[in-house]
Structures are given as structure tokens and as C-alpha cells.
Amino acid sequence: MLIRERDTPEGLLVAVCDEECLGETYGDGSVSLTVTEEFYGGDEGDAEDVVDALTRASVANLVGERCVSVAIDAGLVDEDRVLDLDGARHAQLLWL
């Protein structure tokens, strides 16, 4: 999984994707998502690294079966709120 962290004025923004999703575009007709190197490209990490980044994030975007499953298993993402975009799982996380 690839993890990218950015400090913003609103807090830490984390983008995570499964490596095979990088460069792909997914959609369901009304919604489209392109997994760009500029946004999602980052350092390789395991499940522990993903959970660590997500618990520190103010907002996060995740694309891919593995990383979304890690977030669900850690109790950070509600599985009922995960989108399926042409076979790719996508979740967003926002801490209030």
C-alpha cells in the first residue's frame, strides 16, 4: 500500500491506495476517481503504517481493497459507507 501525508492549514491529509490502483480511473457512471501519482503516490507501508497514518489524519482518502479493509478492520471506516467504483473500493475519513 502507498501512503502519502501532507500537512495543510486544516490538519494532516492522508492519501492511501493499493499499489495496483495507482494510475487507474474508476467510476460508476455518475462518479469518477482517478488515482494519480501526484495525490496518492507515496511511501510503501503495511497495515500498521496505514492505521498509524489514519489515526493521525484530519482527513483521509483511500482507494483499493486492501487499504480500505485495513481501515474497516481497525474500526476507522464504516463498511456501509464504502463506495464501490467499478470494482474498486473507495472510502473517505474525516475526524470532527
Tab-separated table of C-alpha atoms in Angstrom:
chain	number	residue	atom	x	y	z
A	1	MET	CA	0.000	0.000	0.000
A	2	LEU	CA	1.158	3.540	-0.718
A	3	ILE	CA	0.762	6.230	1.935
A	4	ARG	CA	1.126	9.954	1.347
A	5	GLU	CA	0.852	12.540	4.108
A	6	ARG	CA	0.522	16.312	3.699
A	7	ASP	CA	0.319	18.976	6.351
A	8	THR	CA	-2.389	21.503	5.492
A	9	PRO	CA	-3.775	24.515	7.383
A	10	GLU	CA	-6.770	22.314	8.272
A	11	GLY	CA	-4.640	19.429	9.575
A	12	LEU	CA	-2.990	16.279	8.249
A	13	LEU	CA	-4.284	14.991	4.895
A	14	VAL	CA	-3.554	11.295	4.275
A	15	ALA	CA	-3.988	9.508	0.947
A	16	VAL	CA	-3.668	5.718	0.803
A	17	CYS	CA	-4.017	3.379	-2.146
A	18	ASP	CA	-3.242	-0.173	-3.090
A	19	GLU	CA	-0.241	-0.052	-5.421
A	20	GLU	CA	-2.102	-1.593	-8.369
A	21	CYS	CA	-4.671	1.236	-8.238
A	22	LEU	CA	-2.089	3.932	-8.977
A	23	GLY	CA	-2.704	5.445	-12.411
A	24	GLU	CA	-6.157	3.878	-12.787
A	25	THR	CA	-9.511	5.623	-13.219
A	26	TYR	CA	-12.625	4.163	-11.611
A	27	GLY	CA	-16.259	5.182	-11.887
A	28	ASP	CA	-19.868	4.147	-11.663
A	29	GLY	CA	-21.353	6.473	-14.265
A	30	SER	CA	-22.109	9.478	-12.075
A	31	VAL	CA	-18.838	9.461	-10.099
A	32	SER	CA	-15.289	9.134	-11.383
A	33	LEU	CA	-11.997	8.849	-9.479
A	34	THR	CA	-8.501	8.927	-10.959
A	35	VAL	CA	-5.772	7.621	-8.668
A	36	THR	CA	-2.940	9.979	-9.587
A	37	GLU	CA	0.712	9.780	-8.611
A	38	GLU	CA	0.549	13.432	-7.536
A	39	PHE	CA	-2.130	12.771	-4.916
A	40	TYR	CA	-1.771	9.108	-3.927
A	41	GLY	CA	1.866	8.346	-4.745
A	42	GLY	CA	3.807	7.916	-1.534
A	43	ASP	CA	5.838	5.588	0.604
A	44	GLU	CA	5.128	1.872	0.806
A	45	GLY	CA	3.647	0.737	4.086
A	46	ASP	CA	1.989	-2.187	5.789
A	47	ALA	CA	-1.304	-2.349	7.701
A	48	GLU	CA	0.273	-0.939	10.852
A	49	ASP	CA	1.623	2.066	8.927
A	50	VAL	CA	-1.794	2.691	7.358
A	51	VAL	CA	-3.579	2.596	10.733
A	52	ASP	CA	-0.954	4.884	12.272
A	53	ALA	CA	-1.360	7.456	9.470
A	54	LEU	CA	-5.170	7.297	9.574
A	55	THR	CA	-5.347	7.794	13.341
A	56	ARG	CA	-3.220	10.934	12.999
A	57	ALA	CA	-5.120	12.284	9.961
A	58	SER	CA	-7.690	15.064	9.994
A	59	VAL	CA	-8.975	13.815	6.639
A	60	ALA	CA	-8.073	10.792	4.529
A	61	ASN	CA	-8.855	9.256	1.148
A	62	LEU	CA	-8.421	5.538	0.500
A	63	VAL	CA	-8.645	3.525	-2.723
A	64	GLY	CA	-8.292	-0.231	-3.023
A	65	GLU	CA	-9.463	-3.447	-1.439
A	66	ARG	CA	-6.508	-3.914	0.938
A	67	CYS	CA	-6.223	-0.416	2.381
A	68	VAL	CA	-9.983	0.028	2.796
A	69	SER	CA	-10.199	-3.378	4.509
A	70	VAL	CA	-7.391	-2.369	6.881
A	71	ALA	CA	-9.304	0.794	7.820
A	72	ILE	CA	-12.532	-1.182	8.341
A	73	ASP	CA	-10.802	-3.849	10.454
A	74	ALA	CA	-9.238	-1.113	12.616
A	75	GLY	CA	-12.673	0.410	13.213
A	76	LEU	CA	-11.778	3.629	11.404
A	77	VAL	CA	-14.174	3.289	8.459
A	78	ASP	CA	-17.772	2.068	8.455
A	79	GLU	CA	-18.109	-0.645	5.797
A	80	ASP	CA	-21.641	0.536	4.992
A	81	ARG	CA	-20.200	3.892	3.858
A	82	VAL	CA	-17.616	2.476	1.434
A	83	LEU	CA	-18.193	3.196	-2.259
A	84	ASP	CA	-17.687	0.636	-4.999
A	85	LEU	CA	-16.407	2.420	-8.078
A	86	ASP	CA	-16.248	-0.050	-10.933
A	87	GLY	CA	-14.852	-2.752	-8.634
A	88	ALA	CA	-12.501	-0.522	-6.642
A	89	ARG	CA	-13.341	0.270	-3.042
A	90	HIS	CA	-13.128	3.944	-2.025
A	91	ALA	CA	-13.533	5.495	1.396
A	92	GLN	CA	-13.090	8.932	2.888
A	93	LEU	CA	-12.381	9.640	6.523
A	94	LEU	CA	-12.990	12.916	8.327
A	95	TRP	CA	-12.390	13.433	12.028
A	96	LEU	CA	-14.563	16.133	13.575
